[in-house]
CSV table of N, CA, C and O and ligand atoms in Angstrom, one decimal:
chain,number,residue,atom,x,y,z
X,1,UNK,N,7.5,35.3,-122.4
X,1,UNK,CA,6.5,35.7,-121.4
X,1,UNK,C,7.0,37.0,-120.8
X,1,UNK,O,6.2,38.0,-120.7
X,2,UNK,N,8.2,37.0,-120.3
X,2,UNK,CA,8.8,38.2,-119.7
X,2,UNK,C,8.7,39.4,-120.7
X,2,UNK,O,8.3,40.5,-120.3
X,3,UNK,N,9.1,39.0,-121.9
X,3,UNK,CA,9.1,40.1,-123.0
X,3,UNK,C,7.7,40.7,-123.2
X,3,UNK,O,7.6,41.9,-123.3
X,4,UNK,N,6.7,39.8,-123.1
X,4,UNK,CA,5.3,40.2,-123.3
X,4,UNK,C,5.0,41.2,-122.2
X,4,UNK,O,4.3,42.3,-122.5
X,5,UNK,N,5.3,40.9,-121.0
X,5,UNK,CA,5.0,41.8,-119.9
X,5,UNK,C,5.7,43.2,-120.0
X,5,UNK,O,5.0,44.2,-119.9
X,6,UNK,N,6.9,43.1,-120.4
X,6,UNK,CA,7.7,44.4,-120.6
X,6,UNK,C,7.0,45.2,-121.8
X,6,UNK,O,6.8,46.4,-121.6
X,7,UNK,N,6.6,44.5,-122.8
X,7,UNK,CA,6.0,45.2,-124.0
X,7,UNK,C,4.7,45.8,-123.5
X,7,UNK,O,4.3,47.0,-123.8
X,8,UNK,N,3.9,45.0,-122.8
X,8,UNK,CA,2.6,45.5,-122.3
X,8,UNK,C,2.7,46.7,-121.4
X,8,UNK,O,2.0,47.7,-121.5
X,9,UNK,N,3.7,46.7,-120.5
X,9,UNK,CA,4.0,47.8,-119.6
X,9,UNK,C,4.4,49.0,-120.4
X,9,UNK,O,3.9,50.1,-120.1
X,10,UNK,N,5.2,48.8,-121.4
X,10,UNK,CA,5.6,49.9,-122.3
X,10,UNK,C,4.4,50.5,-123.0
X,10,UNK,O,4.2,51.7,-123.0
X,11,UNK,N,3.5,49.7,-123.5
X,11,UNK,CA,2.3,50.2,-124.2
X,11,UNK,C,1.4,51.0,-123.3
X,11,UNK,O,0.9,52.0,-123.6
X,12,UNK,N,1.3,50.4,-122.0
X,12,UNK,CA,0.5,51.1,-121.0
X,12,UNK,C,1.0,52.5,-120.8
X,12,UNK,O,0.3,53.5,-120.7
X,13,UNK,N,2.3,52.6,-120.6
X,13,UNK,CA,3.0,53.9,-120.4
X,13,UNK,C,2.8,54.9,-121.5
X,13,UNK,O,2.4,56.0,-121.3
X,14,UNK,N,2.9,54.4,-122.7
X,14,UNK,CA,2.7,55.2,-123.9
X,14,UNK,C,1.2,55.8,-123.9
X,14,UNK,O,1.0,56.9,-124.1
X,15,UNK,N,0.3,54.9,-123.6
X,15,UNK,CA,-1.1,55.3,-123.6
X,15,UNK,C,-1.3,56.3,-122.5
X,15,UNK,O,-2.0,57.3,-122.7
X,16,UNK,N,-0.7,56.1,-121.3
X,16,UNK,CA,-0.9,57.0,-120.2
X,16,UNK,C,-0.3,58.4,-120.5
X,16,UNK,O,-0.9,59.4,-120.2
X,17,UNK,N,0.9,58.4,-121.1
X,17,UNK,CA,1.5,59.7,-121.4
X,17,UNK,C,0.7,60.4,-122.5
X,17,UNK,O,0.6,61.6,-122.4
X,18,UNK,N,0.2,59.7,-123.4
X,18,UNK,CA,-0.7,60.3,-124.4
X,18,UNK,C,-1.9,61.0,-123.8
X,18,UNK,O,-2.3,62.1,-124.1
X,19,UNK,N,-2.5,60.3,-122.8
X,19,UNK,CA,-3.7,60.8,-122.2
X,19,UNK,C,-3.3,62.0,-121.3
X,19,UNK,O,-4.0,63.1,-121.3
X,20,UNK,N,-2.2,62.0,-120.7
X,20,UNK,CA,-1.7,63.1,-119.9
X,20,UNK,C,-1.5,64.3,-120.8
X,20,UNK,O,-1.8,65.5,-120.4
X,21,UNK,N,-0.9,64.1,-122.0
X,21,UNK,CA,-0.6,65.2,-122.9
X,21,UNK,C,-1.9,65.8,-123.4
X,21,UNK,O,-2.1,67.0,-123.4
X,22,UNK,N,-2.9,65.0,-123.7
X,22,UNK,CA,-4.2,65.5,-124.1
X,22,UNK,C,-4.9,66.3,-123.0
X,22,UNK,O,-5.4,67.4,-123.3
X,23,UNK,N,-4.7,65.9,-121.7
X,23,UNK,CA,-5.3,66.6,-120.6
X,23,UNK,C,-4.6,68.0,-120.5
X,23,UNK,O,-5.2,69.0,-120.2
X,24,UNK,N,-3.3,68.0,-120.6
X,24,UNK,CA,-2.5,69.2,-120.5
X,24,UNK,C,-3.0,70.2,-121.6
X,24,UNK,O,-3.2,71.4,-121.4
X,25,UNK,N,-3.1,69.7,-122.9
X,25,UNK,CA,-3.5,70.5,-124.0
X,25,UNK,C,-4.9,71.2,-123.7
X,25,UNK,O,-5.1,72.4,-123.9
X,26,UNK,N,-5.8,70.4,-123.2
X,26,UNK,CA,-7.2,70.9,-122.9
X,26,UNK,C,-7.1,71.9,-121.8
X,26,UNK,O,-7.8,72.9,-121.9
X,27,UNK,N,-6.3,71.7,-120.8
X,27,UNK,CA,-6.3,72.6,-119.7
X,27,UNK,C,-5.7,73.9,-120.1
X,27,UNK,O,-6.2,75.0,-119.8
X,28,UNK,N,-4.7,73.9,-121.0
X,28,UNK,CA,-4.1,75.1,-121.5
X,28,UNK,C,-5.0,75.8,-122.4
X,28,UNK,O,-5.2,77.0,-122.4
X,29,UNK,N,-5.7,75.1,-123.3
X,29,UNK,CA,-6.7,75.6,-124.2
X,29,UNK,C,-7.8,76.4,-123.4
X,29,UNK,O,-8.2,77.5,-123.8
X,30,UNK,N,-8.2,75.8,-122.3
X,30,UNK,CA,-9.2,76.4,-121.5
X,30,UNK,C,-8.7,77.7,-120.9
X,30,UNK,O,-9.5,78.7,-120.9
X,31,UNK,N,-7.5,77.7,-120.4
X,31,UNK,CA,-6.9,79.0,-119.9
X,31,UNK,C,-6.9,80.1,-120.9
X,31,UNK,O,-7.1,81.3,-120.6
X,32,UNK,N,-6.5,79.7,-122.2
X,32,UNK,CA,-6.5,80.7,-123.2
X,32,UNK,C,-7.9,81.2,-123.4
X,32,UNK,O,-8.2,82.4,-123.4
X,33,UNK,N,-8.9,80.3,-123.6
X,33,UNK,CA,-10.3,80.7,-123.9
X,33,UNK,C,-10.8,81.6,-122.7
X,33,UNK,O,-11.5,82.6,-123.0
X,34,UNK,N,-10.5,81.3,-121.5
X,34,UNK,CA,-11.0,82.0,-120.3
X,34,UNK,C,-10.3,83.3,-120.1
X,34,UNK,O,-10.9,84.2,-119.5
X,35,UNK,N,-9.1,83.5,-120.6
X,35,UNK,CA,-8.3,84.7,-120.2
X,35,UNK,C,-7.9,85.6,-121.3
X,35,UNK,O,-7.5,86.8,-121.0
X,36,UNK,N,-8.1,85.2,-122.6
X,36,UNK,CA,-7.6,86.1,-123.7
X,36,UNK,C,-8.4,87.4,-123.6
X,36,UNK,O,-9.5,87.5,-123.2
X,37,UNK,N,-7.7,88.5,-123.8
X,37,UNK,CA,-8.2,89.9,-123.8
X,37,UNK,C,-8.8,90.2,-122.4
X,37,UNK,O,-9.8,90.9,-122.3
X,38,UNK,N,-8.3,89.6,-121.4
X,38,UNK,CA,-8.7,89.9,-120.0
X,38,UNK,C,-9.9,89.1,-119.6
X,38,UNK,O,-9.9,88.4,-118.6
X,39,UNK,N,-11.0,89.1,-120.4
X,39,UNK,CA,-12.2,88.4,-120.0
X,39,UNK,C,-12.5,87.2,-120.8
X,39,UNK,O,-13.5,86.6,-120.6
X,40,UNK,N,-11.6,86.8,-121.7
X,40,UNK,CA,-11.8,85.6,-122.4
X,40,UNK,C,-12.5,85.7,-123.7
X,40,UNK,O,-13.2,86.7,-124.0
X,41,UNK,N,-12.4,84.7,-124.6
X,41,UNK,CA,-13.0,84.6,-125.9
X,41,UNK,C,-14.5,84.6,-125.7
X,41,UNK,O,-15.3,85.0,-126.5
X,42,UNK,N,-15.0,84.0,-124.5
X,42,UNK,CA,-16.4,83.8,-124.3
X,42,UNK,C,-17.2,85.1,-124.1
X,42,UNK,O,-18.4,85.1,-124.3
X,43,UNK,N,-16.4,86.2,-123.8
X,43,UNK,CA,-17.1,87.5,-123.7
X,43,UNK,C,-17.9,87.8,-125.0
X,43,UNK,O,-19.0,88.3,-124.9
X,44,UNK,N,-17.4,87.4,-126.1
X,44,UNK,CA,-18.1,87.5,-127.4
X,44,UNK,C,-18.7,86.2,-127.8
X,44,UNK,O,-19.8,86.1,-128.2
X,45,UNK,N,-17.9,85.1,-127.7
X,45,UNK,CA,-18.4,83.8,-128.3
X,45,UNK,C,-19.5,83.1,-127.5
X,45,UNK,O,-20.1,82.1,-128.0
X,46,UNK,N,-19.7,83.4,-126.2
X,46,UNK,CA,-20.7,82.8,-125.5
X,46,UNK,C,-22.0,83.5,-125.7
X,46,UNK,O,-23.0,83.2,-125.0
X,47,UNK,N,-22.0,84.5,-126.5
X,47,UNK,CA,-23.3,85.3,-126.9
X,47,UNK,C,-23.8,84.6,-128.2
X,47,UNK,O,-23.1,84.4,-129.2
X,48,UNK,N,-25.1,84.3,-128.2
X,48,UNK,CA,-25.6,83.4,-129.3
X,48,UNK,C,-25.6,84.1,-130.7
X,48,UNK,O,-25.5,83.3,-131.7
X,49,UNK,N,-25.5,85.4,-130.7
X,49,UNK,CA,-25.5,86.0,-132.1
X,49,UNK,C,-24.1,85.9,-132.7
X,49,UNK,O,-24.0,86.2,-133.9
X,50,UNK,N,-23.1,85.6,-131.9
X,50,UNK,CA,-21.7,85.5,-132.5
X,50,UNK,C,-21.5,84.0,-132.8
X,50,UNK,O,-22.2,83.1,-132.3
X,51,UNK,N,-20.5,83.7,-133.7
X,51,UNK,CA,-20.2,82.3,-134.0
X,51,UNK,C,-20.0,81.4,-132.8
X,51,UNK,O,-19.3,81.8,-131.9
X,52,UNK,N,-20.7,80.3,-132.8
X,52,UNK,CA,-20.5,79.3,-131.7
X,52,UNK,C,-19.4,78.3,-132.1
X,52,UNK,O,-19.6,77.5,-132.9
X,53,UNK,N,-18.2,78.5,-131.5
X,53,UNK,CA,-17.0,77.8,-131.9
X,53,UNK,C,-17.1,76.3,-131.8
X,53,UNK,O,-16.9,75.6,-132.7
X,54,UNK,N,-17.6,75.8,-130.6
X,54,UNK,CA,-17.6,74.4,-130.4
X,54,UNK,C,-18.6,73.8,-131.4
X,54,UNK,O,-18.4,72.8,-132.0
X,55,UNK,N,-19.8,74.4,-131.5
X,55,UNK,CA,-20.8,73.9,-132.4
X,55,UNK,C,-20.3,73.9,-133.9
X,55,UNK,O,-20.6,72.9,-134.6
X,56,UNK,N,-19.6,74.9,-134.3
X,56,UNK,CA,-19.1,75.0,-135.6
X,56,UNK,C,-18.0,73.9,-135.9
X,56,UNK,O,-18.0,73.3,-137.0
X,57,UNK,N,-17.2,73.7,-134.9
X,57,UNK,CA,-16.2,72.6,-135.1
X,57,UNK,C,-16.9,71.3,-135.2
X,57,UNK,O,-16.6,70.5,-136.1
X,58,UNK,N,-17.8,71.0,-134.3
X,58,UNK,CA,-18.6,69.7,-134.4
X,58,UNK,C,-19.3,69.6,-135.7
X,58,UNK,O,-19.4,68.5,-136.2
X,59,UNK,N,-19.8,70.7,-136.2
X,59,UNK,CA,-20.6,70.6,-137.5
X,59,UNK,C,-19.7,70.5,-138.7
X,59,UNK,O,-20.1,70.3,-139.8
X,60,UNK,N,-18.4,70.7,-138.4
X,60,UNK,CA,-17.4,70.6,-139.5
X,60,UNK,C,-17.3,71.8,-140.4
X,60,UNK,O,-16.6,71.8,-141.4
X,61,UNK,N,-17.9,72.9,-139.9
X,61,UNK,CA,-17.8,74.2,-140.7
X,61,UNK,C,-16.6,75.1,-140.3
X,61,UNK,O,-16.3,76.0,-141.0
X,62,UNK,N,-16.0,74.8,-139.1
X,62,UNK,CA,-14.9,75.5,-138.7
X,62,UNK,C,-13.7,74.6,-138.6
X,62,UNK,O,-13.5,73.9,-137.6
X,63,UNK,N,-12.9,74.6,-139.7
X,63,UNK,CA,-11.7,73.7,-139.7
X,63,UNK,C,-10.6,74.3,-138.9
X,63,UNK,O,-10.6,75.5,-138.6
X,64,UNK,N,-9.6,73.5,-138.7
X,64,UNK,CA,-8.4,73.9,-137.9
X,64,UNK,C,-7.7,75.1,-138.8
X,64,UNK,O,-7.2,76.0,-138.2
X,65,UNK,N,-7.8,74.9,-140.1
X,65,UNK,CA,-7.1,75.9,-141.0
X,65,UNK,C,-7.9,77.3,-140.9
X,65,UNK,O,-7.2,78.3,-140.8
X,66,UNK,N,-9.2,77.3,-141.0
X,66,UNK,CA,-10.0,78.5,-140.9
X,66,UNK,C,-9.8,79.1,-139.5
X,66,UNK,O,-9.6,80.4,-139.4
X,67,UNK,N,-9.8,78.3,-138.5
X,67,UNK,CA,-9.6,78.7,-137.1
X,67,UNK,C,-8.3,79.6,-137.0
X,67,UNK,O,-8.3,80.7,-136.5
X,68,UNK,N,-7.2,79.0,-137.5
X,68,UNK,CA,-5.9,79.7,-137.5
X,68,UNK,C,-6.0,81.0,-138.3
X,68,UNK,O,-5.4,82.0,-137.9
X,69,UNK,N,-6.6,80.9,-139.5
X,69,UNK,CA,-6.6,82.1,-140.3
X,69,UNK,C,-7.4,83.3,-139.7
X,69,UNK,O,-6.9,84.4,-139.6
X,70,UNK,N,-8.5,83.0,-139.1
X,70,UNK,CA,-9.3,84.0,-138.5
X,70,UNK,C,-8.6,84.6,-137.2
X,70,UNK,O,-8.6,85.8,-137.0
X,71,UNK,N,-8.0,83.7,-136.4
X,71,UNK,CA,-7.3,84.2,-135.2
X,71,UNK,C,-6.1,85.0,-135.6
X,71,UNK,O,-5.8,86.0,-134.9
X,72,UNK,N,-5.4,84.6,-136.6
X,72,UNK,CA,-4.2,85.3,-137.0
X,72,UNK,C,-4.6,86.7,-137.6
X,72,UNK,O,-3.9,87.7,-137.3
X,73,UNK,N,-5.5,86.8,-138.5
X,73,UNK,CA,-5.8,88.0,-139.3
X,73,UNK,C,-7.0,88.8,-138.8
X,73,UNK,O,-7.2,89.9,-139.2
X,74,UNK,N,-7.8,88.2,-137.9
X,74,UNK,CA,-9.1,88.8,-137.5
X,74,UNK,C,-10.1,88.8,-138.7
X,74,UNK,O,-9.7,88.3,-139.8
X,75,UNK,N,-11.3,89.1,-138.4
X,75,UNK,CA,-12.4,89.1,-139.5
X,75,UNK,C,-13.6,89.9,-138.9
X,75,UNK,O,-14.1,89.5,-137.9
X,76,UNK,N,-14.0,90.9,-139.6
X,76,UNK,CA,-15.1,91.7,-139.1
X,76,UNK,C,-14.9,92.1,-137.7
X,76,UNK,O,-13.9,92.7,-137.3
X,77,UNK,N,-15.9,91.8,-136.8
X,77,UNK,CA,-15.8,92.1,-135.4
X,77,UNK,C,-14.8,91.3,-134.6
X,77,UNK,O,-14.7,91.5,-133.4
X,78,UNK,N,-14.2,90.3,-135.2
X,78,UNK,CA,-13.3,89.4,-134.5
X,78,UNK,C,-11.8,90.0,-134.6
X,78,UNK,O,-11.3,90.2,-135.6
X,79,UNK,N,-11.3,90.4,-133.4
X,79,UNK,CA,-10.0,91.0,-133.3
X,79,UNK,C,-8.9,89.9,-133.6
X,79,UNK,O,-9.1,88.7,-133.4
X,80,UNK,N,-7.8,90.4,-134.2
X,80,UNK,CA,-6.6,89.5,-134.3
X,80,UNK,C,-6.3,89.0,-132.9
X,80,UNK,O,-6.2,89.8,-132.0
X,81,UNK,N,-6.0,87.7,-132.7
X,81,UNK,CA,-5.9,87.2,-131.3
X,81,UNK,C,-4.6,86.5,-131.1
X,81,UNK,O,-4.3,86.0,-130.0
X,82,UNK,N,-3.8,86.3,-132.1
X,82,UNK,CA,-2.6,85.5,-131.9
X,82,UNK,C,-1.6,86.0,-130.9
X,82,UNK,O,-1.1,85.3,-130.0
X,83,UNK,N,-1.3,87.3,-130.9
X,83,UNK,CA,-0.4,87.9,-130.0
X,83,UNK,C,-0.9,87.7,-128.5
X,83,UNK,O,-0.2,87.4,-127.6
X,84,UNK,N,-2.2,87.9,-128.4
X,84,UNK,CA,-2.9,87.8,-127.1
X,84,UNK,C,-2.7,86.4,-126.6
X,84,UNK,O,-2.5,86.1,-125.4
X,85,UNK,N,-2.9,85.4,-127.5
X,85,UNK,CA,-2.8,84.0,-127.1
X,85,UNK,C,-1.4,83.7,-126.7
X,85,UNK,O,-1.2,83.0,-125.7
X,86,UNK,N,-0.4,84.2,-127.4
X,86,UNK,CA,1.0,83.8,-127.1
X,86,UNK,C,1.4,84.5,-125.8
X,86,UNK,O,2.4,84.1,-125.2
X,87,UNK,N,0.7,85.6,-125.4
X,87,UNK,CA,1.1,86.3,-124.1
X,87,UNK,C,0.5,85.5,-122.9
X,87,UNK,O,0.9,85.8,-121.8
X,88,UNK,N,-0.4,84.6,-123.1
X,88,UNK,CA,-1.0,83.8,-122.0
X,88,UNK,C,0.1,83.1,-121.2
X,88,UNK,O,0.9,82.4,-121.7
X,89,UNK,N,0.0,83.3,-119.9
X,89,UNK,CA,1.0,82.7,-119.0
X,89,UNK,C,1.1,81.2,-119.2
X,89,UNK,O,2.2,80.6,-119.2
X,90,UNK,N,-0.1,80.5,-119.3
X,90,UNK,CA,0.0,79.0,-119.4
X,90,UNK,C,0.7,78.6,-120.7
X,90,UNK,O,1.4,77.6,-120.7
X,91,UNK,N,0.6,79.4,-121.7
X,91,UNK,CA,1.2,79.1,-123.0
X,91,UNK,C,2.7,79.3,-122.8
X,91,UNK,O,3.5,78.4,-123.2
X,92,UNK,N,3.1,80.4,-122.2
X,92,UNK,CA,4.5,80.7,-122.0
X,92,UNK,C,5.1,79.6,-121.1
X,92,UNK,O,6.2,79.1,-121.3
X,93,UNK,N,4.5,79.3,-120.0
X,93,UNK,CA,5.0,78.3,-119.0
X,93,UNK,C,5.2,76.9,-119.7
X,93,UNK,O,6.1,76.2,-119.3
X,94,UNK,N,4.3,76.5,-120.6
X,94,UNK,CA,4.4,75.2,-121.2
X,94,UNK,C,5.4,75.3,-122.3
X,94,UNK,O,5.8,74.2,-122.9
X,95,UNK,N,5.9,76.5,-122.7
X,95,UNK,CA,6.9,76.6,-123.8
X,95,UNK,C,6.3,76.3,-125.1
X,95,UNK,O,7.0,75.9,-126.1
X,96,UNK,N,4.9,76.5,-125.2
X,96,UNK,CA,4.2,76.2,-126.5
X,96,UNK,C,4.6,77.3,-127.6
X,96,UNK,O,4.6,78.5,-127.3
X,97,UNK,N,4.8,76.8,-128.8
X,97,UNK,CA,4.9,77.7,-129.9
X,97,UNK,C,3.4,78.0,-130.4
X,97,UNK,O,2.5,77.5,-129.9
X,98,UNK,N,3.4,78.7,-131.5
X,98,UNK,CA,2.1,79.1,-132.1
X,98,UNK,C,1.2,77.9,-132.4
X,98,UNK,O,0.0,77.9,-132.1
X,99,UNK,N,1.7,77.0,-133.2
X,99,UNK,CA,0.9,75.8,-133.6
X,99,UNK,C,0.4,75.0,-132.4
X,99,UNK,O,-0.7,74.6,-132.4
X,100,UNK,N,1.3,74.8,-131.4
X,100,UNK,CA,0.9,74.1,-130.2
X,100,UNK,C,-0.2,74.8,-129.4
X,100,UNK,O,-1.1,74.2,-128.9
X,101,UNK,N,-0.1,76.1,-129.3
X,101,UNK,CA,-1.1,76.9,-128.6
X,101,UNK,C,-2.4,76.8,-129.3
X,101,UNK,O,-3.5,76.6,-128.7
X,102,UNK,N,-2.4,76.9,-130.6
X,102,UNK,CA,-3.7,76.9,-131.4
X,102,UNK,C,-4.3,75.5,-131.3
X,102,UNK,O,-5.5,75.3,-131.3
X,103,UNK,N,-3.4,74.5,-131.4
X,103,UNK,CA,-3.9,73.1,-131.3
X,103,UNK,C,-4.6,72.9,-129.9
X,103,UNK,O,-5.6,72.2,-129.8
X,104,UNK,N,-3.9,73.4,-128.9
X,104,UNK,CA,-4.5,73.3,-127.5
X,104,UNK,C,-5.9,73.9,-127.4
X,104,UNK,O,-6.8,73.4,-126.9
X,105,UNK,N,-6.0,75.1,-128.0
X,105,UNK,CA,-7.2,75.9,-128.0
X,105,UNK,C,-8.3,75.2,-128.8
X,105,UNK,O,-9.5,75.0,-128.3
X,106,UNK,N,-7.9,74.7,-129.9
X,106,UNK,CA,-8.9,74.0,-130.8
X,106,UNK,C,-9.4,72.7,-130.1
X,106,UNK,O,-10.6,72.4,-130.1
X,107,UNK,N,-8.4,72.0,-129.5
X,107,UNK,CA,-8.8,70.7,-128.8
X,107,UNK,C,-9.7,71.0,-127.6
X,107,UNK,O,-10.7,70.3,-127.4
X,108,UNK,N,-9.4,72.1,-126.9
X,108,UNK,CA,-10.3,72.4,-125.8
X,108,UNK,C,-11.7,72.7,-126.3
X,108,UNK,O,-12.7,72.2,-125.8
X,109,UNK,N,-11.8,73.5,-127.4
X,109,UNK,CA,-13.1,73.8,-128.0
X,109,UNK,C,-13.9,72.6,-128.5
X,109,UNK,O,-15.1,72.5,-128.4
X,110,UNK,N,-13.1,71.6,-129.0
X,110,UNK,CA,-13.7,70.3,-129.5
X,110,UNK,C,-14.4,69.6,-128.4
X,110,UNK,O,-15.4,68.9,-128.6
X,111,UNK,N,-13.9,69.8,-127.2
X,111,UNK,CA,-14.4,69.0,-126.0
X,111,UNK,C,-15.3,69.8,-125.1
X,111,UNK,O,-15.9,69.2,-124.2
X,112,UNK,N,-15.5,71.1,-125.4
X,112,UNK,CA,-16.2,72.0,-124.5
X,112,UNK,C,-17.7,71.7,-124.5
X,112,UNK,O,-18.2,71.3,-125.5
J,1,HEC,C1,-14.7,91.4,-129.3
J,1,HEC,C2,-15.5,90.2,-129.5
J,1,HEC,C3,-14.7,88.9,-129.8
J,1,HEC,C4,-13.6,88.4,-129.1
J,1,HEC,C5,-13.0,88.9,-127.7
J,1,HEC,C6,-13.3,87.2,-129.7
J,1,HEC,N1,-14.0,87.0,-130.9
J,1,HEC,FE1,-13.9,85.5,-132.3
J,1,HEC,N2,-15.3,86.4,-133.4
J,1,HEC,C7,-16.0,87.6,-133.1
J,1,HEC,C8,-16.9,87.9,-134.1
J,1,HEC,C9,-17.9,89.0,-134.1
J,1,HEC,C10,-16.8,86.9,-135.1
J,1,HEC,C11,-17.5,86.8,-136.5
J,1,HEC,C12,-16.7,87.6,-137.5
J,1,HEC,C13,-17.2,87.6,-138.9
J,1,HEC,O1,-17.5,86.6,-139.5
J,1,HEC,O2,-17.4,88.7,-139.3
J,1,HEC,C14,-15.7,86.0,-134.6
J,1,HEC,C15,-15.3,84.9,-135.3
J,1,HEC,C16,-14.4,84.0,-134.8
J,1,HEC,C17,-13.9,82.8,-135.5
J,1,HEC,C18,-14.5,82.2,-136.8
J,1,HEC,C19,-15.7,81.4,-136.5
J,1,HEC,C20,-16.2,80.6,-137.7
J,1,HEC,O3,-17.0,79.7,-137.4
J,1,HEC,O4,-16.0,81.0,-138.9
J,1,HEC,C21,-13.0,82.1,-134.7
J,1,HEC,C22,-12.3,80.8,-135.0
J,1,HEC,C23,-12.9,82.9,-133.5
J,1,HEC,N3,-13.7,84.1,-133.6
J,1,HEC,C24,-12.1,82.6,-132.4
J,1,HEC,C25,-11.9,83.4,-131.3
J,1,HEC,C26,-11.0,83.1,-130.2
J,1,HEC,C27,-10.2,81.8,-130.1
J,1,HEC,C28,-11.1,84.1,-129.3
J,1,HEC,C29,-10.3,84.3,-128.1
J,1,HEC,C30,-8.8,84.2,-128.2
J,1,HEC,C31,-12.0,85.1,-129.9
J,1,HEC,N4,-12.5,84.6,-131.1
J,1,HEC,C32,-12.3,86.3,-129.3
J,1,HEC,C33,-15.8,88.3,-131.9
J,1,HEC,C34,-14.9,88.1,-130.9
């Protein structure tokens, strides 16, 4: 019985820290989206004639791999954005590397 309670408490803690991590990722992703290039990715992407990132992720046409490729190398009117993302204060404060920063941004866009 005691063991069960300890196990349950442990599971609850794991679930809670998982949720806290997801919240942190989304918060950092939002800061990147709002602040990159001074005015944020939305300066271009909240305009309907440019790719709608959240809609494309939800539709399955913008995979995590394409996302990374376009951000890293740029494409047409889309500037290379990786350096800009890594300069973000929230990313630096969290000690995120490139993959973690892109994961956070993708996760934020999935929920936006
Ligand atoms: C100066 C305007 C501008 C800014 C700022 C900008 N983008 Fe873009 N982005 C574009 C344009 C235009 C395209 C379409 C490029 C093409 O296909 O020719 C694009 C395409 C993309 C794509 C590919 C979308 C798809 O469905 O294939 C991704 C991912 C992307 N941008 C992410 C971002 C992120 C993240 C930021 C902020 C860090 C950002 N962009 C900032 C203009 C911009």
